[in-house]
Tab-separated table of C-alpha atoms in Angstrom:
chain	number	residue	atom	x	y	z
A	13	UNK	CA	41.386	9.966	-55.584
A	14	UNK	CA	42.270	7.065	-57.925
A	15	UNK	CA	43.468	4.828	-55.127
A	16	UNK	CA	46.999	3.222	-54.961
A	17	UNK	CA	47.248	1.245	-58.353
A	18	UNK	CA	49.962	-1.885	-58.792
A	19	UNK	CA	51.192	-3.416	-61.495
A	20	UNK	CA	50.854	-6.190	-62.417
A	21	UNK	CA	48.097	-7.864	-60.298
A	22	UNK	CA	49.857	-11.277	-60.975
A	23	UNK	CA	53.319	-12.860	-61.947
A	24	UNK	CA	54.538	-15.913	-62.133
A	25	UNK	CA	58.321	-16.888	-63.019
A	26	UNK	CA	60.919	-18.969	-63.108
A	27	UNK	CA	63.260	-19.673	-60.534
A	28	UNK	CA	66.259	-17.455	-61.098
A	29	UNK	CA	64.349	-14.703	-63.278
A	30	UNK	CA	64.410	-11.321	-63.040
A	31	UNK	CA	60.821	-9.508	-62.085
A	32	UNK	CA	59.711	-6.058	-61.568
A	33	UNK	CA	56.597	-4.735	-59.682
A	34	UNK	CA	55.562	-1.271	-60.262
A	35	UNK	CA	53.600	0.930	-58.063
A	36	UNK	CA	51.738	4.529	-58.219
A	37	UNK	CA	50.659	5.970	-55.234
A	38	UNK	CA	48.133	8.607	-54.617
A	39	UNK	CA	49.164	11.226	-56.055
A	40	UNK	CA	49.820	14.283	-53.442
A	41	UNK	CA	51.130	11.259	-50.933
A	42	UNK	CA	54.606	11.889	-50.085
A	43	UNK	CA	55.521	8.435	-48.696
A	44	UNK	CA	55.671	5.108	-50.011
A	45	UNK	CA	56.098	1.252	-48.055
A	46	UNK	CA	56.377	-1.894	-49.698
A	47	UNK	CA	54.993	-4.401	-47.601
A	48	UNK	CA	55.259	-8.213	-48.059
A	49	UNK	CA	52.684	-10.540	-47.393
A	50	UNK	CA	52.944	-14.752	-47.039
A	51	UNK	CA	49.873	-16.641	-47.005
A	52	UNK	CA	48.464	-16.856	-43.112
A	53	UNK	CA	51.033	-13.895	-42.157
A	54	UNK	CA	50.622	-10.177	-41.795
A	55	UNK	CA	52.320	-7.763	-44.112
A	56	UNK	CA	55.709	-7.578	-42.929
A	57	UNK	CA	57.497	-4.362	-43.821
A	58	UNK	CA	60.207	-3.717	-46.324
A	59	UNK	CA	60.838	-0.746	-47.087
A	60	UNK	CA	59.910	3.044	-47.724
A	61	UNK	CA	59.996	6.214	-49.252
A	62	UNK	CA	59.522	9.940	-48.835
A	63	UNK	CA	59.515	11.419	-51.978
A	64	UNK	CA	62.208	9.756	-53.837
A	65	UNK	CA	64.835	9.218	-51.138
A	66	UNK	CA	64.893	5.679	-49.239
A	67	UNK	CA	64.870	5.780	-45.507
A	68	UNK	CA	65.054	2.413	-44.461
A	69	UNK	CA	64.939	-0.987	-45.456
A	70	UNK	CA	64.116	-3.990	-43.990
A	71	UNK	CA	66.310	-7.378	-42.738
A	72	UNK	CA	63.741	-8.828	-44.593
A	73	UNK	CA	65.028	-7.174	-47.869
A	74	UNK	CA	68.091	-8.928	-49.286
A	75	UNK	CA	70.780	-8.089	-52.031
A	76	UNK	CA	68.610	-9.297	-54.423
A	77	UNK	CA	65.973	-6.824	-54.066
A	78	UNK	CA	66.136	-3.484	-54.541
A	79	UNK	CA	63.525	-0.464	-55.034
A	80	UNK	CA	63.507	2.838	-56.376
A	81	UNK	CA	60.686	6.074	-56.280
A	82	UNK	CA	63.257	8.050	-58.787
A	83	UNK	CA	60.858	11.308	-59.298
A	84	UNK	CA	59.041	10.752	-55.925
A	85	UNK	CA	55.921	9.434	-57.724
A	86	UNK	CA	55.994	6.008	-58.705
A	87	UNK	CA	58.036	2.922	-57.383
A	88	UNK	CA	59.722	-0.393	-58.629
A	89	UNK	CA	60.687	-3.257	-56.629
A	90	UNK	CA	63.331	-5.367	-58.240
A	91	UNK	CA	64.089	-8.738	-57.327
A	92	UNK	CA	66.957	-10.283	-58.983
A	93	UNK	CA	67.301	-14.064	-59.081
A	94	UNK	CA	64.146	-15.209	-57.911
A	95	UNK	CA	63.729	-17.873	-55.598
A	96	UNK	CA	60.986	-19.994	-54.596
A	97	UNK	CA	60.770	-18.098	-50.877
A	98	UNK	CA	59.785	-14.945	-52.686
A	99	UNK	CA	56.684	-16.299	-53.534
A	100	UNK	CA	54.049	-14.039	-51.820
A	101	UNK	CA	51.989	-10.761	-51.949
A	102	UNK	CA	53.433	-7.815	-52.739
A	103	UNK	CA	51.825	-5.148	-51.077
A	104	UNK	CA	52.267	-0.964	-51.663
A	105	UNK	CA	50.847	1.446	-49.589
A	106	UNK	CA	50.812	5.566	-49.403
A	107	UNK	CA	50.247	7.635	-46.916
A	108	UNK	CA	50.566	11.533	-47.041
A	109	UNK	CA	52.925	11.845	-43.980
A	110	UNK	CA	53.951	9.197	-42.085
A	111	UNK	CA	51.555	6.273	-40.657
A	112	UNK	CA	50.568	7.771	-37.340
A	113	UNK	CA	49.632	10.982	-38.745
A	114	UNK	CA	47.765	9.815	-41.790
A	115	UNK	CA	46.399	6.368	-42.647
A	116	UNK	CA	48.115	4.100	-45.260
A	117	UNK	CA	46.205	3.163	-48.220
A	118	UNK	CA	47.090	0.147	-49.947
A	119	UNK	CA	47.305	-1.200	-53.254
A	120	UNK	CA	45.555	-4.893	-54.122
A	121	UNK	CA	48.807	-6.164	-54.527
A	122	UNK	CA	50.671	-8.210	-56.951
A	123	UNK	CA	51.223	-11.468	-56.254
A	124	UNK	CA	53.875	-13.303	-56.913
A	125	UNK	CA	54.825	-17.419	-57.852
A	126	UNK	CA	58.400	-18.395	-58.484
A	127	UNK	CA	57.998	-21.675	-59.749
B	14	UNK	CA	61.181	-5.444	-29.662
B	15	UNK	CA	56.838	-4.161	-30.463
B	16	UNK	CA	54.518	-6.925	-31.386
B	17	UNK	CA	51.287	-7.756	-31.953
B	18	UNK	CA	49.179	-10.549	-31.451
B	19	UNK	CA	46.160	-12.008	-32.591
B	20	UNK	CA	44.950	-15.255	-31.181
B	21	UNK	CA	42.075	-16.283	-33.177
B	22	UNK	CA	43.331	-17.782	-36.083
B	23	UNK	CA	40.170	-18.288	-37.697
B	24	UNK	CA	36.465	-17.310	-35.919
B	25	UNK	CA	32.964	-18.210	-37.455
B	26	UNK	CA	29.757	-16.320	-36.643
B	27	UNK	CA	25.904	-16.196	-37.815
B	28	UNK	CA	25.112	-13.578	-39.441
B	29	UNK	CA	23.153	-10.987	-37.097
B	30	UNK	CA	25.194	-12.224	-34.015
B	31	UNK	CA	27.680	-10.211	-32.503
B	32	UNK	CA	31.752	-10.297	-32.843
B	33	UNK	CA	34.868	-9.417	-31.235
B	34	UNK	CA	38.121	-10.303	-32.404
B	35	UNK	CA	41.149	-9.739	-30.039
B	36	UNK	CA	44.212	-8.308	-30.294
B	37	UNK	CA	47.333	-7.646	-27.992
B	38	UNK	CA	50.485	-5.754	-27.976
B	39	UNK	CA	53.486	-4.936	-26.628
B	40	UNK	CA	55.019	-1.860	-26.865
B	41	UNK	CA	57.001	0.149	-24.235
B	42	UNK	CA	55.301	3.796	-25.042
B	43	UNK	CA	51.616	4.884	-25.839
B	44	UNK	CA	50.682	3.155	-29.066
B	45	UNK	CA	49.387	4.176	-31.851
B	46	UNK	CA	46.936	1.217	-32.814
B	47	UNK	CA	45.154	0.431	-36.109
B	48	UNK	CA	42.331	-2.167	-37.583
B	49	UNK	CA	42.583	-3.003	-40.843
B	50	UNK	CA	40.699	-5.308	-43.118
B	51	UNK	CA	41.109	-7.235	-46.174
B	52	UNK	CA	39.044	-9.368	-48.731
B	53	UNK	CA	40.100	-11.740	-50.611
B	54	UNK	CA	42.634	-10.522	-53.304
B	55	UNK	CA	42.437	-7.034	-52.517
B	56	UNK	CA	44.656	-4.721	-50.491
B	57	UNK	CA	44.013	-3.449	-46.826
B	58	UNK	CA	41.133	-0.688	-45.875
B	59	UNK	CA	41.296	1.248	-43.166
B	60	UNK	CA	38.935	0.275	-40.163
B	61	UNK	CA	39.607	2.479	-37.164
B	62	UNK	CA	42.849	4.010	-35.292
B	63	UNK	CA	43.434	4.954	-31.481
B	64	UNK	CA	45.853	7.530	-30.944
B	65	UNK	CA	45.096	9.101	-28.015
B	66	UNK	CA	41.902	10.251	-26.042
B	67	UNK	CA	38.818	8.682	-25.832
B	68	UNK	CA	39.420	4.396	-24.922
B	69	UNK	CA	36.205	3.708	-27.664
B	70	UNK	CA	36.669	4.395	-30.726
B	71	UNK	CA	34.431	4.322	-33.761
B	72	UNK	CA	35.582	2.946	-37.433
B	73	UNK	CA	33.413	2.267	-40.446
B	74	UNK	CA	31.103	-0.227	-41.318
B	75	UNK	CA	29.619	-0.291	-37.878
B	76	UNK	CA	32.891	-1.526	-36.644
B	77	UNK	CA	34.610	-0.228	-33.075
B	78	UNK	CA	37.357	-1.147	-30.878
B	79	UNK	CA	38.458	-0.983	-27.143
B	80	UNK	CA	41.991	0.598	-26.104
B	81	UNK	CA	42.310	-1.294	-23.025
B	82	UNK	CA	46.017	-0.127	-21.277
B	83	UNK	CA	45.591	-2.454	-18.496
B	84	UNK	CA	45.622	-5.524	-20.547
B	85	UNK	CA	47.425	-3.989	-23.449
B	86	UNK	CA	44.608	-5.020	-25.767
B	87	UNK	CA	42.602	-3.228	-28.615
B	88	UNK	CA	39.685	-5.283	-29.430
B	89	UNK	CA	37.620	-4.914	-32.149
B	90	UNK	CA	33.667	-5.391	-32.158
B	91	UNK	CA	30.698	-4.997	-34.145
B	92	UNK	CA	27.050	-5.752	-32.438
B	93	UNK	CA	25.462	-7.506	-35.725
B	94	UNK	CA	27.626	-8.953	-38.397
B	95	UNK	CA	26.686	-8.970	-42.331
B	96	UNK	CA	27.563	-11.754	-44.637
B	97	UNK	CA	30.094	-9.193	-46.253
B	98	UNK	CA	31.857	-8.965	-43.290
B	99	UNK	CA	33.861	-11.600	-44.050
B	100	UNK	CA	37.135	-10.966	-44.612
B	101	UNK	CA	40.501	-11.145	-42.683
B	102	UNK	CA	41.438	-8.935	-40.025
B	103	UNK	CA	44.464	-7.420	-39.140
B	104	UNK	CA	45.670	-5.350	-35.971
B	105	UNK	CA	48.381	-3.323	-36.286
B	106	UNK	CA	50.343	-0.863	-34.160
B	107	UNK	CA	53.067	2.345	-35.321
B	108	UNK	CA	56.647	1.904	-34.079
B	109	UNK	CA	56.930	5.176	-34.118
B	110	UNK	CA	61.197	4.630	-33.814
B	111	UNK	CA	60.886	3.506	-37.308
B	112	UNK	CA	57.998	4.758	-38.425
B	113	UNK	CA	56.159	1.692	-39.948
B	114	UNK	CA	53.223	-0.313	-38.963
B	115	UNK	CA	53.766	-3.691	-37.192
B	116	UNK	CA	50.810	-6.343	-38.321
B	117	UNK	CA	49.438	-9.665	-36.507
B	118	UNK	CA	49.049	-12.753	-38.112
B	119	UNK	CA	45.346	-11.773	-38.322
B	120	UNK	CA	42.038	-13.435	-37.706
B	121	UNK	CA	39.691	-14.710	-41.053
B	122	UNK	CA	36.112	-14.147	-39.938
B	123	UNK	CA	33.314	-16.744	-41.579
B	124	UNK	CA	29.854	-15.640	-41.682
B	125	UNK	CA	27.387	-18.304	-41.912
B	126	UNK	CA	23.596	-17.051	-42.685
């Protein structure tokens, strides 16, 4: 058990840029959350996965963000035209099936500055 | 809509004393409730989780919490804290409708020697 892994641990950008966080889960887990994360907040959910298909995505998660698990191992999260309100912590977590079943085991994040 | 709430903010202790940090939530079924913890720059561990059963549960690192129905609170305690206790503390309960975890704001414990 290698843990979740994310990369990269840190980014910062430009307003307006293009970035792309990449996450591997444990590898028999079948689902996969992206949580986000604002300083003084609790992860607020975004979206998920089991196995490659998408079930649901958050409010939260605009246009400009979108996030693939194409071969139900790994994920990116997109965001497209960064703005200064994405800056947080982006948080991925895998569990083997569901989060009341098993427990979720998170990734240290990557954290993200739009300046 | 299922919340969580933690009212401490921020709590200090000595190290050796006793803690309890409080959490409530509201939720219309039997929740599923969870304790997580997290130190600076990393990503969240996995305290403890109620499900059903026995009210007391028992988590790692000495830690255990109360499922208190009455007063819709799971509150989590340890009798002696250790310097690297300190961390931030999150509560969290399943909405099972959607099947994701709902967080508080979280409490940062200080440990003073």
């Amino acid at each position: 058990d290698t843990g979740v892994s994310q990369n990269p641990r840190h980014k910062i950008t430009k307003r307006g840029q293009n970035v792309t966080f990449r996450c591997d889960p444990i590898s028999e887990h079948n689902r996969l959350y992206w949580y986000r994360q604002t300083l003084g907040q609790g992860p607020e959910f975004l979206t998920y996965f089991q196995n490659e298909a998408q079930l649901e995505k958050s409010r939260l998660l605009s246009d400009r963000f979108s996030a693939e698990r194409p071969k139900g191992s790994f994920s990116t999260l997109e965001i497209q035209r960064t703005e200064q309100g994405d800056s947080a912590m982006y948080l991925c977590a895998s569990s083997l099936d569901g989060t009341y079943n098993s427990p979720l085991h998170f990734g240290n994040g990557t954290r993200l500055t739009v300046t | 809509a299922q919340s969580v709430t933690q009212p401490d903010i921020h709590i200090t202790v000595s190290e050796g004393a006793s803690l309890e940090l409080r959490c409530n939530y509201s939720y219309g079924a039997t929740p599923y409730l969870f304790w997580y913890v997290q130190s600076p720059g990393q990503g969240l561990q996995l305290l403890l989780k109620y499900f059903s059963g026995d009210t007391l549960v028992q988590g790692i690192k000495g830690f255990e919490a109360e499922f208190k129905r009455s007063q819709s609170s799971f509150n989590l305690r340890k009798p002696s804290v250790h310097w690297s206790d300190a961390a931030e503390y999150f509560c969290a309960v399943a909405d099972l409708d959607t099947d994701k975890l709902i967080f508080g704001t979280g409490t940062r414990l200080q440990v003073f020697p």
